[in-house]
Coordinates of C-alpha atoms in Angstrom, one line a residue:
M79 CA 122.8 93.2 70.5
K80 CA 126.4 93.6 69.5
K81 CA 127.7 90.9 67.2
S82 CA 130.7 88.8 68.0
N83 CA 132.1 85.7 66.2
Q84 CA 133.8 84.2 69.3
D85 CA 132.3 82.2 72.0
E86 CA 131.0 84.4 74.8
L87 CA 129.2 83.8 78.1
V88 CA 126.8 86.6 78.8
F89 CA 124.2 87.6 81.4
L90 CA 121.2 89.6 80.6
P91 CA 118.9 90.9 83.4
L92 CA 115.5 92.0 82.1
G93 CA 113.7 92.1 85.5
G94 CA 115.1 92.0 89.0
S95 CA 118.7 93.4 88.7
G96 CA 117.9 96.7 90.3
E97 CA 114.5 96.1 92.0
I98 CA 112.8 93.9 94.4
G99 CA 109.8 92.0 93.1
M100 CA 110.4 90.9 89.5
N101 CA 112.7 88.5 87.9
L102 CA 113.7 87.5 84.4
N103 CA 117.4 86.7 84.0
A104 CA 118.9 85.2 80.8
Y105 CA 122.3 83.5 80.3
G106 CA 123.6 83.2 76.7
F107 CA 126.5 81.2 75.3
G108 CA 128.2 81.1 71.9
P109 CA 128.9 83.6 69.1
A110 CA 126.3 86.4 69.0
H111 CA 124.9 85.3 65.6
D112 CA 124.2 81.8 67.0
R113 CA 123.9 82.4 70.7
K114 CA 121.9 79.9 72.8
W115 CA 120.0 81.0 75.9
I116 CA 118.6 79.8 79.1
I117 CA 116.3 81.8 81.4
V118 CA 116.3 81.7 85.2
D119 CA 113.0 82.7 86.8
V120 CA 110.1 84.6 85.2
G121 CA 108.4 86.6 88.0
V122 CA 106.0 89.5 88.6
T123 CA 105.7 92.6 90.7
F124 CA 102.5 94.2 91.7
G125 CA 100.8 97.5 90.9
D126 CA 100.5 100.5 93.2
L127 CA 98.9 103.9 93.1
S128 CA 101.0 104.8 90.1
T129 CA 99.4 102.1 88.0
P130 CA 95.6 102.5 88.6
G131 CA 93.7 99.4 87.6
V132 CA 96.8 97.3 87.2
D133 CA 97.4 94.6 89.8
I134 CA 100.2 92.6 88.0
I135 CA 103.3 93.8 86.2
V136 CA 105.6 91.5 84.3
P137 CA 109.0 92.0 82.5
D138 CA 109.0 92.7 78.8
P139 CA 111.0 89.8 77.0
E140 CA 111.1 91.6 73.7
A141 CA 115.0 91.5 73.6
L142 CA 114.8 87.7 73.5
K143 CA 112.3 87.6 70.6
G144 CA 113.7 85.2 67.9
E145 CA 116.6 84.0 70.1
K146 CA 117.2 80.3 70.7
I147 CA 115.9 79.7 74.2
L148 CA 116.7 76.2 75.3
G149 CA 114.9 76.2 78.7
I150 CA 113.5 78.1 81.6
L151 CA 114.7 77.1 85.0
L152 CA 112.8 78.1 88.1
T153 CA 114.6 78.5 91.5
H154 CA 111.5 78.5 93.7
A155 CA 107.8 79.2 93.8
H156 CA 107.5 82.8 95.0
E157 CA 105.4 85.0 92.7
D158 CA 108.3 87.3 91.9
H159 CA 110.0 84.2 90.4
I160 CA 107.2 82.2 88.7
G161 CA 104.2 84.5 88.6
A162 CA 104.7 85.7 85.0
L163 CA 105.0 82.3 83.4
G164 CA 101.3 82.1 82.4
W165 CA 101.5 85.5 80.8
L166 CA 104.9 85.4 79.1
W167 CA 105.3 81.8 78.1
P168 CA 103.6 82.3 74.7
R169 CA 106.3 84.9 74.0
I170 CA 109.3 82.9 75.2
Q171 CA 108.2 79.4 74.4
A172 CA 110.6 76.9 76.0
P173 CA 110.4 73.9 78.3
L174 CA 110.2 74.5 82.0
Y175 CA 112.4 72.9 84.7
A176 CA 111.5 73.0 88.4
T177 CA 111.6 70.9 91.6
P178 CA 108.3 69.1 92.6
F179 CA 106.8 71.7 94.9
T180 CA 107.5 74.6 92.5
A181 CA 106.2 72.5 89.6
Y182 CA 103.0 71.8 91.4
L183 CA 102.3 75.6 91.7
I184 CA 103.5 76.3 88.2
R185 CA 100.8 74.0 86.9
D186 CA 98.2 76.2 88.6
K187 CA 99.6 79.2 86.7
L188 CA 99.5 77.4 83.4
R189 CA 96.0 76.1 84.0
E190 CA 94.7 79.6 84.7
Q191 CA 95.9 80.6 81.2
N192 CA 94.8 77.4 79.5
L193 CA 98.4 76.5 78.8
L194 CA 98.8 73.3 80.8
N195 CA 98.6 71.0 77.8
E196 CA 100.9 73.1 75.7
V197 CA 103.9 73.6 78.0
K198 CA 106.5 70.9 78.6
L199 CA 107.1 71.1 82.4
H200 CA 109.9 68.8 83.7
E201 CA 110.2 68.0 87.4
V202 CA 113.8 68.0 88.6
P203 CA 114.6 66.1 91.8
L204 CA 116.3 68.0 94.6
G205 CA 120.0 68.2 93.8
G206 CA 119.3 67.2 90.2
T207 CA 121.0 68.2 87.0
V208 CA 119.6 69.4 83.7
N209 CA 121.7 69.5 80.5
L210 CA 120.6 72.1 77.9
G211 CA 123.1 72.4 75.0
P212 CA 126.2 74.1 76.3
F213 CA 124.6 74.5 79.8
E214 CA 124.9 71.9 82.5
C215 CA 122.6 73.1 85.3
E216 CA 122.9 71.7 88.8
F217 CA 120.1 72.5 91.3
V218 CA 121.6 73.3 94.7
T219 CA 119.4 73.0 97.8
M220 CA 119.1 76.3 99.7
T221 CA 116.9 77.6 102.6
H222 CA 114.4 80.4 102.2
S223 CA 110.9 81.3 103.2
I224 CA 109.3 78.8 101.0
A225 CA 109.7 75.0 100.3
E226 CA 112.3 73.7 98.0
P227 CA 114.4 76.9 97.2
N228 CA 117.3 76.2 94.9
G229 CA 120.4 77.9 93.6
I230 CA 121.5 76.9 90.1
A231 CA 125.1 76.2 89.2
I232 CA 125.3 76.9 85.4
K233 CA 128.4 75.1 84.0
T234 CA 129.6 76.2 80.5
P235 CA 132.8 75.7 78.5
L236 CA 133.9 79.2 79.6
G237 CA 133.2 78.8 83.3
T238 CA 130.5 78.2 86.0
V239 CA 127.9 80.8 87.0
M240 CA 126.4 80.3 90.4
H241 CA 122.9 81.8 90.5
T242 CA 121.9 81.8 94.2
G243 CA 118.2 82.4 93.8
D244 CA 116.7 83.7 97.0
W245 CA 118.3 82.2 100.1
K246 CA 119.5 82.4 103.6
I247 CA 121.4 80.1 105.9
D248 CA 119.2 78.3 108.4
D249 CA 120.5 75.5 110.6
D250 CA 117.0 74.7 111.8
P251 CA 114.6 75.3 108.8
V252 CA 111.7 73.3 110.3
I253 CA 110.9 71.8 106.9
G254 CA 113.3 70.8 104.2
S255 CA 117.0 70.5 104.3
Q256 CA 119.7 73.0 105.4
T257 CA 121.5 75.0 102.8
D258 CA 123.9 72.6 101.0
G259 CA 127.2 74.1 102.1
K260 CA 129.1 71.0 101.0
A261 CA 127.8 71.4 97.4
L262 CA 128.6 75.1 97.4
A263 CA 132.1 74.5 98.7
R264 CA 132.6 71.8 96.1
L265 CA 131.7 74.2 93.4
G266 CA 134.1 76.7 94.9
D267 CA 136.9 74.1 94.8
E268 CA 136.1 73.3 91.2
G269 CA 136.2 77.0 90.3
V270 CA 133.3 79.5 89.9
L271 CA 133.6 82.2 87.3
A272 CA 130.7 84.4 88.6
M273 CA 128.1 84.5 91.2
V274 CA 124.7 86.2 90.7
G275 CA 123.5 86.8 94.2
D276 CA 120.6 88.1 96.4
S277 CA 121.2 91.6 97.8
T278 CA 118.0 92.2 99.7
N279 CA 119.5 92.3 103.3
V280 CA 123.0 93.5 102.5
F281 CA 122.6 96.4 104.9
V282 CA 121.6 94.2 107.8
D283 CA 124.4 93.0 110.1
G284 CA 124.5 89.4 111.5
V285 CA 122.2 86.6 110.3
A286 CA 118.6 86.5 109.4
G287 CA 117.7 84.0 112.1
S288 CA 116.2 80.5 112.1
E289 CA 112.7 79.3 111.5
G290 CA 113.1 77.0 114.4
G291 CA 113.4 80.0 116.7
V292 CA 110.2 81.4 115.3
A293 CA 108.4 78.1 116.1
D294 CA 109.5 78.4 119.7
A295 CA 108.5 82.1 120.0
L296 CA 105.0 81.3 118.6
V297 CA 104.5 78.5 121.1
D298 CA 105.4 80.9 124.0
L299 CA 103.1 83.6 122.6
I300 CA 100.1 81.6 121.7
K301 CA 99.9 79.1 124.5
P302 CA 98.6 81.4 127.3
L303 CA 96.1 83.3 125.1
R304 CA 92.4 82.9 125.6
G305 CA 89.6 83.6 123.2
R306 CA 90.0 83.5 119.4
V307 CA 93.4 83.7 117.9
A308 CA 94.3 84.5 114.2
V309 CA 97.7 84.5 112.7
G310 CA 98.5 86.3 109.5
C311 CA 101.6 85.2 107.5
F312 CA 102.7 84.6 104.0
A313 CA 100.9 81.6 102.7
S314 CA 104.0 80.6 100.7
N315 CA 106.1 80.2 103.9
V316 CA 105.3 76.5 104.4
A317 CA 107.7 76.3 107.4
R318 CA 105.8 79.2 109.0
V319 CA 102.5 77.3 108.4
H320 CA 104.1 74.3 110.1
S321 CA 105.4 76.4 113.0
V322 CA 102.0 78.0 113.6
A323 CA 100.3 74.6 113.4
L324 CA 102.7 73.2 116.0
A325 CA 102.2 76.2 118.3
A326 CA 98.4 75.7 118.0
K327 CA 98.8 72.0 118.9
A328 CA 100.8 72.9 121.9
A329 CA 98.1 75.3 123.0
G330 CA 95.4 72.7 122.5
R331 CA 94.0 74.3 119.4
R332 CA 93.2 73.1 115.9
V333 CA 94.1 75.1 112.8
V334 CA 91.5 76.6 110.3
L335 CA 92.9 77.8 107.0
A336 CA 91.4 81.2 105.8
G337 CA 92.3 82.4 102.3
R338 CA 92.5 80.7 98.9
S339 CA 96.4 80.9 98.9
M340 CA 96.6 79.0 102.2
H341 CA 94.6 76.1 100.7
R342 CA 96.6 76.2 97.5
I343 CA 100.0 76.2 99.1
T344 CA 99.2 73.6 101.8
A345 CA 97.9 71.3 99.0
A346 CA 101.2 71.7 97.2
A347 CA 103.1 71.0 100.3
K348 CA 101.1 67.9 101.1
H349 CA 101.6 66.8 97.4
V350 CA 105.4 66.6 98.0
G351 CA 105.2 65.0 101.4
L352 CA 105.3 68.0 103.7
L353 CA 103.0 68.8 106.6
G354 CA 102.2 65.1 107.1
D355 CA 103.1 65.2 110.8
L356 CA 100.3 67.8 111.6
P357 CA 96.7 67.1 112.7
P358 CA 94.2 67.6 109.9
F359 CA 93.1 71.2 109.4
L360 CA 89.5 71.9 110.4
T361 CA 87.0 72.6 107.7
D362 CA 84.9 75.8 107.7
E363 CA 81.9 73.9 109.0
E364 CA 83.8 72.4 111.9
A365 CA 85.3 75.7 112.8
R366 CA 81.8 77.2 113.3
V367 CA 81.0 74.8 116.1
W368 CA 84.3 74.5 117.9
A369 CA 84.9 76.6 121.0
P370 CA 86.9 79.8 120.5
D371 CA 89.7 78.6 122.8
E372 CA 90.0 75.4 120.7
V373 CA 90.7 76.9 117.2
L374 CA 93.4 79.0 115.6
Y375 CA 92.8 80.8 112.3
L376 CA 95.7 80.9 109.9
C377 CA 95.0 83.8 107.5
T378 CA 96.3 85.4 104.3
G379 CA 96.5 89.1 104.0
S380 CA 99.2 90.1 106.4
Q381 CA 100.2 92.9 103.9
G382 CA 96.8 94.5 104.0
E383 CA 95.6 93.1 100.7
A384 CA 92.0 94.3 100.2
R385 CA 90.5 91.0 99.2
A386 CA 92.5 88.7 101.5
A387 CA 91.1 87.0 104.6
L388 CA 92.4 89.4 107.2
S389 CA 90.9 92.4 105.5
R390 CA 87.5 90.7 105.4
V391 CA 87.9 89.8 109.1
A392 CA 88.7 93.4 109.9
D393 CA 85.5 94.4 108.0
G394 CA 83.4 91.8 109.7
T395 CA 82.5 90.2 106.4
H396 CA 84.5 86.9 106.6
P397 CA 82.0 84.0 106.6
V398 CA 84.0 82.0 109.2
V399 CA 86.6 84.1 111.1
K400 CA 84.9 86.5 113.5
L401 CA 87.2 88.5 115.8
G402 CA 86.1 91.0 118.5
S403 CA 86.9 92.2 121.9
G404 CA 89.2 89.9 123.8
D405 CA 90.4 88.2 120.7
H406 CA 94.0 88.2 119.3
C407 CA 95.7 88.7 115.9
I408 CA 99.4 87.9 115.4
F409 CA 101.2 89.3 112.4
S410 CA 104.0 86.7 111.8
S411 CA 105.4 88.6 108.8
R412 CA 107.4 91.7 108.0
V413 CA 106.2 94.9 106.4
I414 CA 107.1 94.8 102.7
P415 CA 108.2 98.4 101.7
G416 CA 105.2 100.2 100.1
N417 CA 102.6 98.3 102.1
E418 CA 102.9 100.4 105.2
L419 CA 99.7 102.4 104.7
A420 CA 97.6 99.3 103.8
I421 CA 98.9 97.3 106.8
G422 CA 98.4 100.3 109.2
D423 CA 94.8 100.6 108.0
L424 CA 94.2 96.9 108.4
Q425 CA 95.6 96.9 112.0
D426 CA 93.5 100.0 112.9
R427 CA 90.3 98.3 111.7
L428 CA 91.1 95.2 113.8
A429 CA 92.0 97.4 116.8
D430 CA 88.6 99.2 116.4
R431 CA 86.9 95.8 116.8
G432 CA 88.7 95.3 120.2
V433 CA 91.3 92.8 118.8
R434 CA 94.7 92.8 120.5
L435 CA 97.6 92.9 118.0
Y436 CA 101.0 91.4 118.1
T437 CA 103.7 92.2 115.5
E438 CA 107.5 91.6 115.1
K439 CA 108.1 95.1 116.5
D440 CA 106.8 94.2 119.9
H441 CA 107.6 90.4 119.6
P442 CA 110.7 90.2 117.4
G443 CA 111.0 86.4 117.6
I444 CA 107.7 85.8 115.7
H445 CA 109.3 86.5 112.3
V446 CA 112.6 86.1 110.5
S447 CA 113.6 87.1 107.0
G448 CA 114.1 84.7 104.2
H449 CA 117.1 86.6 102.8
P450 CA 120.8 86.6 103.8
C451 CA 122.2 89.3 106.1
R452 CA 125.9 90.3 105.9
D453 CA 127.4 87.4 107.8
E454 CA 125.5 84.9 105.6
L455 CA 126.7 86.7 102.5
R456 CA 130.3 86.4 103.8
Q457 CA 129.8 82.7 104.4
M458 CA 128.5 82.3 100.8
Y459 CA 131.6 84.0 99.4
D460 CA 133.8 81.8 101.6
W461 CA 132.1 78.7 100.1
V462 CA 131.9 79.7 96.4
R463 CA 134.9 82.1 95.9
P464 CA 133.8 83.5 92.5
R465 CA 136.0 85.5 90.3
I466 CA 133.2 87.9 89.5
A467 CA 130.3 89.1 91.8
V468 CA 127.1 90.2 90.1
P469 CA 124.7 91.5 92.7
T470 CA 121.0 91.2 91.9
H471 CA 117.6 91.3 93.6
G472 CA 117.5 94.6 95.4
M473 CA 117.3 98.4 94.9
R474 CA 120.3 100.2 93.3
R475 CA 121.8 101.0 96.7
H476 CA 121.6 97.4 97.7
L477 CA 123.5 96.3 94.6
M478 CA 126.2 98.8 95.1
E479 CA 126.7 97.9 98.7
H480 CA 126.7 94.2 97.8
A481 CA 129.5 94.9 95.3
N482 CA 131.4 96.7 98.1
L483 CA 131.0 93.7 100.4
A484 CA 132.2 91.3 97.6
R485 CA 135.3 93.4 97.1
D486 CA 136.0 93.4 100.8
M487 CA 135.7 89.6 100.6
G488 CA 138.5 89.5 98.0
V489 CA 136.4 89.0 94.9
P490 CA 138.6 90.4 92.0
E491 CA 135.8 91.7 89.8
T492 CA 132.3 93.1 90.4
V493 CA 129.7 94.3 87.9
T494 CA 126.3 95.9 88.9
P495 CA 124.1 95.9 85.7
R496 CA 120.8 97.5 85.3
N497 CA 117.9 95.9 83.6
G498 CA 118.7 95.6 79.9
D499 CA 122.5 95.7 80.3
L500 CA 124.2 92.8 78.5
V501 CA 127.1 91.6 80.6
R502 CA 130.0 89.7 79.1
L503 CA 131.3 87.3 81.8
A504 CA 133.9 85.6 79.6
P505 CA 136.3 85.6 77.9
G506 CA 138.2 88.5 79.3
P507 CA 137.3 90.9 82.1
A508 CA 133.6 91.2 83.0
A509 CA 132.0 94.2 81.3
I510 CA 128.7 95.6 80.2
I511 CA 129.0 95.4 76.4
D512 CA 125.6 96.5 75.2
E513 CA 122.1 97.7 76.2
V514 CA 119.0 96.0 74.9
P515 CA 115.4 97.1 74.8
W516 CA 113.7 96.3 78.1
G517 CA 110.7 97.4 80.1
R518 CA 107.5 96.3 81.8
L519 CA 104.2 95.0 80.6
Y520 CA 101.0 95.6 82.5
V521 CA 98.3 93.0 82.9
D522 CA 95.3 95.3 82.2
G523 CA 91.8 93.9 81.6
G524 CA 93.1 90.4 81.1
M525 CA 95.6 91.5 78.4
L526 CA 99.3 92.6 78.3
V527 CA 99.9 96.2 77.5
T528 CA 103.0 98.3 77.4
E529 CA 103.7 100.6 80.4
A530 CA 103.6 103.6 78.0
G531 CA 100.2 102.6 76.7
E532 CA 97.5 105.2 76.2
A533 CA 95.0 103.6 78.5
I534 CA 97.3 103.8 81.5
R535 CA 98.4 107.4 80.7
E536 CA 94.7 108.5 80.5
R537 CA 93.9 106.7 83.8
R538 CA 96.8 108.4 85.6
H539 CA 95.7 111.7 84.1
A540 CA 92.1 111.2 85.1
A541 CA 93.2 110.2 88.7
G542 CA 95.0 113.4 89.2
N543 CA 92.8 115.8 87.2
G544 CA 89.4 114.4 86.8
V545 CA 87.1 114.1 83.7
L546 CA 84.7 116.4 82.0
V547 CA 82.0 115.0 79.6
V548 CA 80.3 117.5 77.3
S549 CA 77.5 116.7 74.9
F550 CA 75.2 118.8 72.6
V551 CA 73.5 118.7 69.2
L552 CA 74.3 120.8 66.2
D553 CA 72.0 121.4 63.2
K554 CA 73.2 121.3 59.6
G555 CA 74.2 125.0 59.8
G556 CA 76.3 124.5 62.9
R557 CA 73.9 126.0 65.4
I558 CA 73.5 124.4 68.9
V559 CA 69.9 123.1 69.1
S560 CA 69.9 121.4 72.4
D561 CA 70.9 121.9 76.0
I562 CA 74.6 121.7 76.6
D563 CA 75.2 118.9 79.1
V564 CA 78.5 119.2 81.0
R565 CA 79.2 116.6 83.7
G566 CA 82.3 116.4 85.9
I567 CA 83.9 113.3 87.5
G568 CA 86.5 113.7 90.2
L569 CA 86.4 117.5 90.2
P570 CA 86.1 119.5 93.5
G571 CA 83.2 121.6 94.7
D572 CA 82.4 123.2 98.1
E573 CA 79.8 125.5 99.6
G574 CA 81.5 128.5 98.2
T575 CA 81.9 127.1 94.7
P576 CA 79.3 124.4 94.0
L577 CA 80.3 122.1 91.3
G578 CA 77.0 122.6 89.5
D579 CA 77.6 126.4 89.2
A580 CA 81.1 125.7 87.8
L581 CA 79.6 123.3 85.2
D582 CA 77.0 125.8 84.2
G583 CA 79.7 128.3 83.6
L584 CA 81.5 125.8 81.4
A585 CA 78.4 125.2 79.4
E586 CA 78.3 128.9 78.6
R587 CA 82.0 128.7 77.6
V588 CA 81.1 125.9 75.2
E589 CA 78.4 128.0 73.6
D590 CA 80.8 130.9 73.1
V591 CA 83.4 128.6 71.5
V592 CA 80.9 127.1 69.0
R593 CA 79.5 130.4 68.1
G594 CA 83.1 131.6 67.4
L595 CA 83.7 128.9 64.8
K596 CA 83.0 129.8 61.2
G597 CA 82.4 128.1 57.9
E598 CA 84.0 124.7 57.3
A599 CA 85.1 124.4 60.9
L600 CA 81.5 124.0 62.0
Q601 CA 81.0 121.1 59.6
D602 CA 83.9 119.1 61.0
E603 CA 83.0 117.4 64.3
L604 CA 86.6 116.8 65.1
V605 CA 87.5 120.5 64.9
V606 CA 84.5 121.4 67.1
E607 CA 85.5 118.7 69.7
Q608 CA 89.1 119.9 69.8
A609 CA 88.1 123.6 70.1
V610 CA 85.7 122.8 73.0
A611 CA 88.3 120.6 74.8
R612 CA 91.0 123.3 74.6
A613 CA 88.6 125.9 76.0
L614 CA 87.4 123.7 78.8
K615 CA 90.9 122.7 79.9
K616 CA 91.9 126.3 80.0
A617 CA 88.8 127.2 82.0
S618 CA 89.3 124.3 84.4
Q619 CA 92.9 125.4 85.0
Q620 CA 91.5 128.8 86.2
I621 CA 88.7 127.2 88.3
W622 CA 90.3 124.2 89.9
D623 CA 94.0 124.4 88.9
R624 CA 93.4 121.1 87.0
R625 CA 93.5 120.1 83.4
P626 CA 90.9 117.3 83.2
I627 CA 90.4 114.9 80.4
V628 CA 87.6 116.4 78.2
E629 CA 85.4 114.0 76.3
T630 CA 83.2 116.0 73.8
I631 CA 80.2 114.3 72.2
V632 CA 78.8 116.3 69.2
L633 CA 75.6 115.0 67.6
R634 CA 74.4 116.3 64.2
L635 CA 70.9 116.6 63.0

């Protein structure tokens, strides 16, 4: 990082500035040689077909190694905001600060990594304040698709930064309080230097809609249904869980929770006094004996996750939830980009079982977004009136459009950093003054590895090109004294070109290569292995238009 001897207020996004699904944002104050930092949110994103074998991806905090980190503040309990804590805390050791619901779920993360007794986790009351060196941090109540979402007003000697977290404006949030517009307007009156804000729905006109409206729509949809009813939604959306439970009650049904996350989130909600007005959820044993018209299954897996409850229901392997002809499944959720194929496959499997499906496409009222649309963004700028807009949490096109909207709202300065860009917010005009190392770490086999690691590269290569395994025995003179065993994994073969015939041809190619080696080359197993690998990759290119990984095993008598 560039050195400066004057006090500076800087912002450093290491995850989440130009993508949806991962957060690690740092704020630093002071001269560069003695800068003190706080971190806001430490979240994950999830693997896809480009990361075979990797389910969880976390931001790389290498740029903060050796820096003075005073605290880690968590805005809310979604995985893309707290999910990396158990993996990264040993690298960025600092006390944690969160409101009670979020703190409850953080303890689960720390317990999974055997860190619960090592980490100082401070519960902050709603609307509370935390003082960390030059940073006075005020938690501001927001609304979102989870309990206890917060913005954080970070007050420093050079100005206040309003970090919005994830938010929307909901006049009827079902649980929790409305967005604290009075606190936001007060901050605006006091003067806000910069606002770091959610960009997810910047292209959507109007407002996101109210959770209270969803509750009404679910009652209207569920009440006339007969047979078994399942509802898939995000377990973290406690308000939606509440809305579904009330709709079930209005229809004379009791709720059965299906999926580990449902049990975990509802336990956290009850811990902080939420969901207390609902009838008790039925146990699995009770659900087995109640009539189909008297139960409603509230399920995880609305995004098509292979191991979640709805996927097992679609396969007919769930121990409790059994859906078939004449039954109903409601998807009270949106399709997260990238999950289209998995959700489509899940819904096809349910339809094959005779289950009638309901989604937001045919029943728009059964889901609303948790992120602000354009009218809500305008209201936020009317409240806060920052001098600088720093769009975050979206793809690149979202950040640029958010910056355009901020300028239209009269914000004097905008800056749209990429991950790793060090942004000076004060003194002087906002500017990107440096770029620091950044990247992603993959959780692979229970350990953290770099995204450029050899194991991931080999796995990608094997996924696209296949694997050849070759083994044979050489005597002391370098002659082959065994059968040459060539085995293919993930390589094509059809009636015209059986795989076995192709492998026999490759075995002959191996024999030719070894016979062509002379002298010392035959005495060096590594030279033999490399020569065989080169020859088989070239031959495979001719046969299959592939260059597989070649693993050569040479045994010596």
